[in-house]
XYZ file of C-alpha atoms in Angstrom:
574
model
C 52.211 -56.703 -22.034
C 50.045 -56.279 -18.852
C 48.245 -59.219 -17.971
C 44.353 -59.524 -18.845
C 43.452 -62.234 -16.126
C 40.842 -61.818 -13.232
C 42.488 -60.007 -10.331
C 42.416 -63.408 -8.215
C 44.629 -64.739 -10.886
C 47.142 -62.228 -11.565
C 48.346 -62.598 -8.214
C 49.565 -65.716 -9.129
C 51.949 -64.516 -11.898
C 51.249 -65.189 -15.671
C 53.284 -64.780 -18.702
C 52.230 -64.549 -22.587
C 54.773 -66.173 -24.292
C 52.556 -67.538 -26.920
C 49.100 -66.510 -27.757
C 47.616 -69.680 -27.818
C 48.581 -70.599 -24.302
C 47.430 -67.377 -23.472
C 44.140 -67.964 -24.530
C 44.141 -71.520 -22.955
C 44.896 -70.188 -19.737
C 42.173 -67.378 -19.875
C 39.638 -69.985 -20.560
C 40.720 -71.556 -18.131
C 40.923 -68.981 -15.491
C 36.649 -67.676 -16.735
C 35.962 -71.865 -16.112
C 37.561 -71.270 -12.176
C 35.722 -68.390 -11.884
C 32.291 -69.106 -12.968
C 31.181 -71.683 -10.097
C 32.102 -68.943 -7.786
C 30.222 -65.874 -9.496
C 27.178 -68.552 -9.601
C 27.651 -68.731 -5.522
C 27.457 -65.314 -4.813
C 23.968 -65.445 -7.222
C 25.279 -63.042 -10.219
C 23.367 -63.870 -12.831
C 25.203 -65.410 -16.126
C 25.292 -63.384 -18.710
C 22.787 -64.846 -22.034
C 24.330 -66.818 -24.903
C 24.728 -65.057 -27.953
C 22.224 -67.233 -30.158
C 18.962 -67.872 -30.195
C 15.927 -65.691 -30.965
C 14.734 -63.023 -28.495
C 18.336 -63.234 -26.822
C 19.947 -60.237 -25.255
C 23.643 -59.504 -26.346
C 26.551 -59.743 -23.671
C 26.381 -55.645 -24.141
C 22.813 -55.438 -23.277
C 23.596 -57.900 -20.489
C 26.259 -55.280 -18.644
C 23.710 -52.519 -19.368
C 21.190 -54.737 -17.479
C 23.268 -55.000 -14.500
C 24.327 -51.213 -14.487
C 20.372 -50.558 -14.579
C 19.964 -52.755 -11.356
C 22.277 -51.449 -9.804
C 21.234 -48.025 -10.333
C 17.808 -48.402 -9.189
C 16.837 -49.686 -6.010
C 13.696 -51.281 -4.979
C 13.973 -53.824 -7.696
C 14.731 -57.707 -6.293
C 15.743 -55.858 -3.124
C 19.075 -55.051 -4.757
C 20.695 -51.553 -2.807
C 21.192 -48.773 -5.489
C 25.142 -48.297 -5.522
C 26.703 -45.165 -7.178
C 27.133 -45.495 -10.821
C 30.686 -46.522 -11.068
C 33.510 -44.482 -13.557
C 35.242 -46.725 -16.348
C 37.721 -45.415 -18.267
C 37.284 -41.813 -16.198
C 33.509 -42.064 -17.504
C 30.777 -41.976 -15.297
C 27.714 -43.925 -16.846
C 24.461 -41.470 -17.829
C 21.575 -43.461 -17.597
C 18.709 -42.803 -20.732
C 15.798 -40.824 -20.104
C 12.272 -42.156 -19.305
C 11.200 -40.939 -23.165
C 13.468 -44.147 -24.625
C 15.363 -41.582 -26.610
C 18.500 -43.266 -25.431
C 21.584 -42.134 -23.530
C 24.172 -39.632 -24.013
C 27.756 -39.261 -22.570
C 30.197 -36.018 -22.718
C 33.505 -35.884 -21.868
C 35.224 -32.817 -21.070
C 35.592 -31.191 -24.306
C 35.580 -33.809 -26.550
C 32.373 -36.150 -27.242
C 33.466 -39.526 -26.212
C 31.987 -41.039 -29.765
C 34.710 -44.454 -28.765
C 32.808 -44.776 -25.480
C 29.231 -45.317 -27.571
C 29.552 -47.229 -30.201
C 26.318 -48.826 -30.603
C 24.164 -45.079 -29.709
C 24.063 -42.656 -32.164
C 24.952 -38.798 -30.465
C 21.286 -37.485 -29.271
C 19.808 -33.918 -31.269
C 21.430 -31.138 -29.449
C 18.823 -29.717 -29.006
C 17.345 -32.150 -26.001
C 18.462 -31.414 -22.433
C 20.843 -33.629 -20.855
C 19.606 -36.675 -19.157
C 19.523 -36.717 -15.370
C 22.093 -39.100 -13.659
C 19.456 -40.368 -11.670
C 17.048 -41.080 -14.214
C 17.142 -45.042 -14.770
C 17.858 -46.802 -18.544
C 15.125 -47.212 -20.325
C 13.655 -51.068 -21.285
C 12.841 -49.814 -24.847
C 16.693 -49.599 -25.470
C 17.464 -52.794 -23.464
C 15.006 -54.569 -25.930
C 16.448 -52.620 -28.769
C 19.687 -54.468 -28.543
C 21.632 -51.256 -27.788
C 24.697 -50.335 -25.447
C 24.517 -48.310 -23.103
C 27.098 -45.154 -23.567
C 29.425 -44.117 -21.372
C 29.393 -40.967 -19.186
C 30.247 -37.864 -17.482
C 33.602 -37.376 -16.559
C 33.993 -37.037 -12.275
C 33.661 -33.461 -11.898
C 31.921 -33.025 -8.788
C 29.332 -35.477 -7.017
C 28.150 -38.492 -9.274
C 24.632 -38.348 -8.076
C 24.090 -34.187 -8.969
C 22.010 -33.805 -11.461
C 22.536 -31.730 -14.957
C 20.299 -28.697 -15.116
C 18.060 -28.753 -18.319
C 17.718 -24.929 -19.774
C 14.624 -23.443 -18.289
C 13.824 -20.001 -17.717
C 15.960 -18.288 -14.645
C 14.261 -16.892 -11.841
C 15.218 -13.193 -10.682
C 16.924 -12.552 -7.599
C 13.818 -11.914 -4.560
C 15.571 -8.646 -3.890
C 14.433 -7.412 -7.581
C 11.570 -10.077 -7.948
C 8.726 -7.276 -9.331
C 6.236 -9.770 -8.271
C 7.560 -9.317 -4.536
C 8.532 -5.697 -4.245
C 4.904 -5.036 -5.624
C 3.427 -6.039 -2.205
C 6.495 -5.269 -0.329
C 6.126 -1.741 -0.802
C 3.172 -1.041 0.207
C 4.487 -1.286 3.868
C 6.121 1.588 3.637
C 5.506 5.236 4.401
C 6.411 7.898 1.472
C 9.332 9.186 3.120
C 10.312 5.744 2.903
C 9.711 5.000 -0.805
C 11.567 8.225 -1.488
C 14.686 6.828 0.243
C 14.135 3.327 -1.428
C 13.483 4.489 -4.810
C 17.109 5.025 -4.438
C 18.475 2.085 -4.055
C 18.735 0.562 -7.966
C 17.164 1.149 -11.006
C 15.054 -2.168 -10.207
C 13.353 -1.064 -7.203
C 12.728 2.189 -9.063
C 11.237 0.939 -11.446
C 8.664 -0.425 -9.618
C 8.098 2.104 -7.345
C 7.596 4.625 -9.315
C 4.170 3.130 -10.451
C 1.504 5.800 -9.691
C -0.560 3.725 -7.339
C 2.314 3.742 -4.765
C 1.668 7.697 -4.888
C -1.855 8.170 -4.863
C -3.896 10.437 -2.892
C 0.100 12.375 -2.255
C 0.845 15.922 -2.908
C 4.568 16.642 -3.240
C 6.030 19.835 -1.671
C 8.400 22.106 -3.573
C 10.444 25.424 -2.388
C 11.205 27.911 -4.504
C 15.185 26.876 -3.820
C 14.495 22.992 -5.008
C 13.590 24.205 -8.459
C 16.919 25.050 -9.667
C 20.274 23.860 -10.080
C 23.224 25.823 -10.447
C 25.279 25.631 -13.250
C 29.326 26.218 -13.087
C 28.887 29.477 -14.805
C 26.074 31.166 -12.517
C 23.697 30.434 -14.244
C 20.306 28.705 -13.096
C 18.569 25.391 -14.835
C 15.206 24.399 -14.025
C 15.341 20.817 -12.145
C 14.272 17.490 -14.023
C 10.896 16.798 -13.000
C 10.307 13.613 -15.449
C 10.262 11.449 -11.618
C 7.262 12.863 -10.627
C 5.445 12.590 -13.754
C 6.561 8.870 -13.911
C 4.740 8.522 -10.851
C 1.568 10.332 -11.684
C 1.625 13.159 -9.450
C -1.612 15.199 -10.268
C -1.060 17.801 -7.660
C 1.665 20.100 -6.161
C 2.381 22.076 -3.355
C 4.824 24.929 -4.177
C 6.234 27.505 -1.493
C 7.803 30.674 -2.515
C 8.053 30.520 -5.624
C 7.162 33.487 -7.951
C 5.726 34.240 -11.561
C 8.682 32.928 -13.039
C 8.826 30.021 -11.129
C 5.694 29.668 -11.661
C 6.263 29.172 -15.668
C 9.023 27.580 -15.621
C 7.151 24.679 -13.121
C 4.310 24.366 -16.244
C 6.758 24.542 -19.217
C 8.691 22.206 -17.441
C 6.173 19.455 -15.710
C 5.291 17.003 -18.278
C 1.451 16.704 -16.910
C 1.019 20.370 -15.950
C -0.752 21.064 -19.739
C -2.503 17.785 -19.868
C -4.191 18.368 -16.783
C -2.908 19.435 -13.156
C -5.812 18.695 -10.943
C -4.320 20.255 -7.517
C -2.295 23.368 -7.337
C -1.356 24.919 -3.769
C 1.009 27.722 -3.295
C 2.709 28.623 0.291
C 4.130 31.688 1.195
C 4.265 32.680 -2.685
C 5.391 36.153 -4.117
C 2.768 35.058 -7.483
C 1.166 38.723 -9.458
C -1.739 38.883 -11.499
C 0.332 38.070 -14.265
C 1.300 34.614 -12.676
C -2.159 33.887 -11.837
C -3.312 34.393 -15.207
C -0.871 32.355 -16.742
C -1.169 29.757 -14.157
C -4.884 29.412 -15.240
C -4.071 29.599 -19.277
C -1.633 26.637 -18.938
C -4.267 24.859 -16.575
C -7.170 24.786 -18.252
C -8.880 22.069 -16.262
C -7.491 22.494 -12.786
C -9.731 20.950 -10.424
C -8.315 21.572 -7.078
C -6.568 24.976 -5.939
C -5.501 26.223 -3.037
C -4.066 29.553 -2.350
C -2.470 29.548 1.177
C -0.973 32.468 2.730
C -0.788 34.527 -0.399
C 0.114 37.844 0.081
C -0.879 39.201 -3.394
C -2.963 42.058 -4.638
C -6.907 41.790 -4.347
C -7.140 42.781 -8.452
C -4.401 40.018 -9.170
C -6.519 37.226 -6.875
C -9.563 38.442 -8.683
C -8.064 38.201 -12.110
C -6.880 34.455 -11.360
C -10.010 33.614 -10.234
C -12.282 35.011 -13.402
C -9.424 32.883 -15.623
C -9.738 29.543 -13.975
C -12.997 28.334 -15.457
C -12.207 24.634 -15.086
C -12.397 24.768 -11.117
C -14.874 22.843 -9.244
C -12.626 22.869 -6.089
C -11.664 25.699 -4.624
C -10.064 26.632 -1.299
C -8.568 30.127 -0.221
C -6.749 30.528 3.127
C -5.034 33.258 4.830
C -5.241 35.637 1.795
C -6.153 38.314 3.631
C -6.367 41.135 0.424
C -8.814 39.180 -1.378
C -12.387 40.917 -1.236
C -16.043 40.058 -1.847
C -16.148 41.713 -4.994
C -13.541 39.414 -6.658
C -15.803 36.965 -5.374
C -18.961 38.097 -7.430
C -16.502 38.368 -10.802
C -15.251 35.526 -10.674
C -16.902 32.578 -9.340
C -17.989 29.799 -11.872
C -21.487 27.743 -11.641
C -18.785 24.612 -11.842
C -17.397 24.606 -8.224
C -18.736 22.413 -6.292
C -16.546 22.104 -2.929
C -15.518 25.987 -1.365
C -13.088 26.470 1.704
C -12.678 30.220 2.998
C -10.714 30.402 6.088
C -8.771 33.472 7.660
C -9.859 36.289 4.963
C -10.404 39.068 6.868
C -12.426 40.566 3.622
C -14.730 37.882 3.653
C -18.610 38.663 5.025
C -21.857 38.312 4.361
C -21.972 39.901 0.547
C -19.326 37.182 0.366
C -22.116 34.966 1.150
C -24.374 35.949 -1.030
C -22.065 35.422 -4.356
C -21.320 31.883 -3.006
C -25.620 31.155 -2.619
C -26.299 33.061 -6.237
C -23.312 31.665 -8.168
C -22.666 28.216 -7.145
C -25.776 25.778 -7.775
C -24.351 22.982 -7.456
C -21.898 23.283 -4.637
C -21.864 20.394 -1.963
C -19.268 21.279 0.383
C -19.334 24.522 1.759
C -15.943 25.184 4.848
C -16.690 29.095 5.888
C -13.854 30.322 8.574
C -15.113 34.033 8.787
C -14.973 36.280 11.956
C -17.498 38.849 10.601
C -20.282 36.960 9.124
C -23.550 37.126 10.613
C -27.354 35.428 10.967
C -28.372 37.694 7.450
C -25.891 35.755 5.330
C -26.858 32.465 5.812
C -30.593 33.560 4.445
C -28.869 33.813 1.448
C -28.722 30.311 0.137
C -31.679 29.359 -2.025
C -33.090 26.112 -2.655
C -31.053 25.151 -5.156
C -28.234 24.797 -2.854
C -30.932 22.673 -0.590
C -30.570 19.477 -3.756
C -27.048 19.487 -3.719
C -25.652 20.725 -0.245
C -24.513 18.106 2.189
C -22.014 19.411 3.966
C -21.705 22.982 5.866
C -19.050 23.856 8.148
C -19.647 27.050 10.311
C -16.093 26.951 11.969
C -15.536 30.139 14.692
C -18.610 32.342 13.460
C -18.606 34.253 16.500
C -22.073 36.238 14.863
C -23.737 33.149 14.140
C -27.284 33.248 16.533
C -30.082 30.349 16.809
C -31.631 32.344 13.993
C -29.152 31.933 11.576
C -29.171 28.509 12.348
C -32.939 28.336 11.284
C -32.134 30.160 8.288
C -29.344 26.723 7.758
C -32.233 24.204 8.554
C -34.686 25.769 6.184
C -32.911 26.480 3.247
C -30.266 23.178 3.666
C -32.805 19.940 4.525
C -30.643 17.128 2.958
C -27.224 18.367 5.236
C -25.537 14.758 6.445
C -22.880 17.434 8.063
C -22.713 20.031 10.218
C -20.143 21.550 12.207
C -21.315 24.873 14.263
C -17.583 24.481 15.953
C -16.647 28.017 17.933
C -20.579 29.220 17.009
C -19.999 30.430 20.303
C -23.890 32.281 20.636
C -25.613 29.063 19.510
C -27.928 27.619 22.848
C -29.635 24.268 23.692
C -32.484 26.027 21.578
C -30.480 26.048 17.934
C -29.876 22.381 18.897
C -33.431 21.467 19.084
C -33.713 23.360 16.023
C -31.091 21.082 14.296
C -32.318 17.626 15.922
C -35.926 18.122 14.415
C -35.144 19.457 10.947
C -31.712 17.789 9.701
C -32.380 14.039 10.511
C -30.478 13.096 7.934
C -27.630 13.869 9.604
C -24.231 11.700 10.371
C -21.651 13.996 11.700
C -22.659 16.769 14.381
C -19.968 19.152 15.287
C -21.194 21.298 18.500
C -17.330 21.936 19.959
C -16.256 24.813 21.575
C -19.760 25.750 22.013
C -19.790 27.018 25.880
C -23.875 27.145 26.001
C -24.823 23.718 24.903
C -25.671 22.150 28.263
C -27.027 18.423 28.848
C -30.850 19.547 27.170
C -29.070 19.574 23.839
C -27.797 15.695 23.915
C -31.134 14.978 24.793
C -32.641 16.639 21.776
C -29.853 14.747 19.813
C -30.299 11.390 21.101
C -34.720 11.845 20.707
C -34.398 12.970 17.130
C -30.804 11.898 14.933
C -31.142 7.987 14.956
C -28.789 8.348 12.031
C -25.840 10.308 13.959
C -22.888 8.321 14.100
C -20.235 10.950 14.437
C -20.352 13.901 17.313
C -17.954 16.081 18.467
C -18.491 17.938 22.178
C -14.884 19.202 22.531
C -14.958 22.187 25.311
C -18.414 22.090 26.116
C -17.509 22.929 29.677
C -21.445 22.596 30.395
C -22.075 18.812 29.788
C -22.070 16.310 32.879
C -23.071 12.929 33.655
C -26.404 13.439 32.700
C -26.215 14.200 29.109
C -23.690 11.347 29.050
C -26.858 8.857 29.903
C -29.460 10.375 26.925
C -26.302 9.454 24.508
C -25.770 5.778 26.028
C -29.282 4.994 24.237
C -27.499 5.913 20.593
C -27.049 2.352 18.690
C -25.694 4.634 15.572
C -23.098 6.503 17.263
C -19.276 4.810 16.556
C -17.264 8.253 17.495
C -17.269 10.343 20.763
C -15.348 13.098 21.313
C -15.481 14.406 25.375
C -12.336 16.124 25.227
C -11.573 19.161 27.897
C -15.720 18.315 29.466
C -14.596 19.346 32.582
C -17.648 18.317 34.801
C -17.632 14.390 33.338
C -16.822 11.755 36.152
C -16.644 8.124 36.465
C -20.357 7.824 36.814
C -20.775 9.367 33.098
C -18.115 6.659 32.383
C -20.640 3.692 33.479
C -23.286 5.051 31.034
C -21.117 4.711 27.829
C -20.492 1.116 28.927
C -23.727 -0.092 27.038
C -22.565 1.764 23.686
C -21.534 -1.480 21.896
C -21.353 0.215 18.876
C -18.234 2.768 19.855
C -15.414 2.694 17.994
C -13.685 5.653 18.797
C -13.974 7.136 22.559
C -11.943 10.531 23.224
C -11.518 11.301 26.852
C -8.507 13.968 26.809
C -8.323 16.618 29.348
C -10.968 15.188 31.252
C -9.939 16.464 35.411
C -12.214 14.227 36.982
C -11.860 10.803 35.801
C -9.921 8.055 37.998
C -7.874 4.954 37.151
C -11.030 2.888 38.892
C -13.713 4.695 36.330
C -11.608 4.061 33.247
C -10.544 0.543 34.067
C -14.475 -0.053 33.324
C -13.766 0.237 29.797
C -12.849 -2.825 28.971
C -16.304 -4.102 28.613
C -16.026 -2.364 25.139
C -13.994 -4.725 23.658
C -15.172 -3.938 20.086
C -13.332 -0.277 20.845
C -10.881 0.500 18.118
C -9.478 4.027 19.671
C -9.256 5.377 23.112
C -7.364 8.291 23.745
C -6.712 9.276 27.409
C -3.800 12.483 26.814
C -3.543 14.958 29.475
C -5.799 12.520 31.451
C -5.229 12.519 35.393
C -6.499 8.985 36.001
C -4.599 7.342 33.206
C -2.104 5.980 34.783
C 1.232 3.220 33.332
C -0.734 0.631 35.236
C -4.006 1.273 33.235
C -2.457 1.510 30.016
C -0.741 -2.209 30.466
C -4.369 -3.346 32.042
C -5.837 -2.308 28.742
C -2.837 -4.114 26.697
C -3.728 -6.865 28.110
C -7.937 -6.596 27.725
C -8.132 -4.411 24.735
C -5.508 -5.869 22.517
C -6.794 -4.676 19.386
C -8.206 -1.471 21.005
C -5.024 1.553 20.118
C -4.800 3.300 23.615
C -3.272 7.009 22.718
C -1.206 8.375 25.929
């Protein structure tokens, strides 16, 4: 029978021969103990009578709770110390109780006095101290959690888990956006997580995927060809396409196929396409509310492009480019009073009768882009005033024809224009300036590049008369010099500049633009005659946002890491 003394008194041997003289000696050993518990200040534990007493139980959990909790009587906060291979769990603040576990088994011997807590309530926390409602209550403290790791970890209640940040949607929402399309295509790749989120349409707005004519199929072990799977792109919204070489077939088997195509396709553009008549009229049946087309380099036959054209009612942007067999009379058949925005560049066909079905057949068009080598002063007295309401934008690009009076035939019939581009207008003087400058002052974007007779008179005109101007373009007007640089510097409107290839402009001209504060963009490319000393000047504009200097003599490795270091938020192109 193992001895049940205090440690100081099993050392000095004991035997249990009878019980009574065992329990004489125990008393007697508590008596020789107590004066020295009462030195070292260890409270005695409360009698067991007596009303409002605490029980020897509630006594131990007492001590256990001040020992557990610092701060209280200046009494250190030890470990909660095992018993029986038990650690202690203290109750929690909401004087439910306490609860211990063992491992596997509840340890219902441990607890006597505490009834097992609803499963339902998380475990306690191990550093949560024992509530004074179950001191007062009379009740024992349980025992614990068997040493399985550190005593002071705490147990986990359940809560709801948190997602890894590498498929956090939350996260990859705004992390995505830092990334360039090629990018997302390669990342949408990665797991099912971060497609999911990337294939939301606003990651692919404003985009225009390209197909070839070879993407469209896959092969199938026997020889045969299967249409590809193109449920991605109308998970991600796609309301345009850009297809190159396909053909009529391809053609149906893109709409049959393309989940969006009959609900509404809004931008169609075909490359280098073999597409008939017959695929242009079925294009248009299954599209019945296209509202952006455009036909590049499409080498079809002038009845097929007139045919597609008469079909697509639903059209109120239209653009035609290198198709070079289309004529002016497909034109008059088939043009619809719904377009609003028409580009024409590179079809040879195209003149001034052309001209005249865009002014009688489109009322309400607003953008007009004409690319045409053979149209001349006659065609632009076409348009009526009801293209004057709605016209703001005309775009005259390489009209070698075009004279000064064409260009009052423009400024008469098109008052409200806020753009104007006479680029490559090659026969337009300082005289079809002046023209402009007093009639359109509602402009905002003045195009005059590549015009080789617009001298310094015509800035002046411009700076006198379009306070509004904050966009103009002087690319190759070999004419321009210092001068005309000094009637712009008096422009508080004007945010872009455009000098490229002005030959004659020197440092001087450079001094003059100093007191634009309101540049934000400054294009000096090509420019012979300009030092490192004349553009080092322009760091006075420290509100400049672009520079670009390429094919510049003066711009030297030195100047570009002087203007690192004074324009840091100004991007300096090489």
């Amino acid at each position: 029978m193992n001895c049940a003394y205090p440690l100081h008194m099993a050392s000095r041997g004991c035997t249990a021969s009878h019980p009574r003289l065992q329990h004489d000696e125990r008393e007697a050993g508590r008596r020789a103990v107590l004066p020295t518990l009462l030195a070292k200040d260890t409270p005695r534990p409360p009698s067991q009578g007596g009303a409002g007493s605490v029980g020897a139980c509630d006594w131990r959990a007492e001590q256990a709770r001040k020992m557990s909790n610092p701060g209280i009587n200046g009494d250190p906060k030890p470990p909660c110390l095992p018993r029986n291979g038990l650690v202690k769990l203290p109750g929690q603040p909401n004087g439910l109780g306490a609860a211990s576990i063992t491992k596997g088994t509840p340890a219902a011997k441990n607890r006597p006095c505490q009834p097992p807590p609803p499963p339902s309530l998380p475990l306690p926390s191990l550093a949560a101290p024992l509530p004074r409602a179950a001191l007062a209550g009379g009740l024992c403290p349980p025992a614990g959690l068997p040493l399985g790791g550190p005593a002071s970890a705490p147990v986990p209640g359940p809560q709801a888990e948190r997602p890894p940040l590498a498929t956090d949607e939350k996260i990859l929402n705004g992390l995505f956006w830092y990334f360039s399309a090629c990018e997302k295509c390669v990342l949408a790749q990665v797991c099912k997580a971060w497609r999911r989120v990337l294939y939301q349409p606003k990651f692919w707005a404003g985009l225009t995927p390209v197909l070839h004519a070879k993407e469209l199929y896959n092969v199938l072990p026997g020889g045969e060809k299967e249409f590809v799977n193109l449920q991605g792109f109308a998970a991600r919204g796609f309301e345009g396409f850009c297809l190159v070489g396909v053909s009529d077939l391809d053609i149906c088997e893109f709409i049959d196929n393309y989940a969006l195509s009959k609900k509404g396709v809004k931008a169609m553009s075909l490359k280098r396409s073999t597409i008939t008549d017959a695929g242009l009229e079925d294009l248009d049946s299954h599209h019945p509310v296209i509202n952006t087309t455009a036909l590049t380099t499409c080498s079809d036959q002038a009845v097929g492009s007139q045919v597609m054209l008469e079909q697509m009612q639903g059209v109120v942007r239209l653009e035609l480019s290198g198709c070079n067999d289309f004529t002016e009379a497909g034109l008059w058949s088939s043009l619809s009073a719904r377009i609003t925005s028409l580009s024409v560049s590179d079809c040879i066909n195209v003149a001034d009768d052309a001209i005249a079905a865009i002014s009688q057949l489109l009322p309400n068009l607003a953008e007009l882009s004409l690319q045409a080598y053979h149209v001349t002063d006659t065609a632009l007295a076409y348009f009526t005033a009801r293209q004057g309401h709605s016209t703001h934008t005309l775009r005259l690009l390489s009209c070698w024809e075009i004279t000064n009076h064409g260009v009052v035939n423009v400024v008469h019939s098109l008052p409200n224009l806020t753009a104007l581009s006479l680029s490559g207008c090659s026969k337009v003087t300082d005289d079809g300036v002046e023209l402009v400058a007093e009639n359109l002052r509602k402009l905002r974007s003045l195009d005059l590049s590549w015009c080789p007779r617009i001298t310094d008179m015509a800035l002046e005109y411009v700076a006198c008369d379009l306070h509004r101007l904050e966009e103009l373009v002087l690319d190759r007007c070999v004419r321009i010099t210092d001068t005309g640089l000094s009637y712009l510097s008096t422009m508080s409107s004007l945010r872009s500049l455009y000098l490229r290839w002005c030959c004659q402009v020197q440092d001087f001209g450079l001094k003059h633009l100093l007191a634009m504060r309101s540049l934000r963009l400054l294009s000096l490319a090509g420019c012979p005659l300009l030092t490192t000393t004349g553009l080092s000047g322009l760091v006075q504009l420290q509100e400049l946002e672009e520079l670009e200097l390429t094919n510049c003599p003066g711009a030297t490795p030195e100047l570009f890491k002087y203007f690192a270091q004074h324009l840091p938020r100004c991007l300096v192109i090489e």
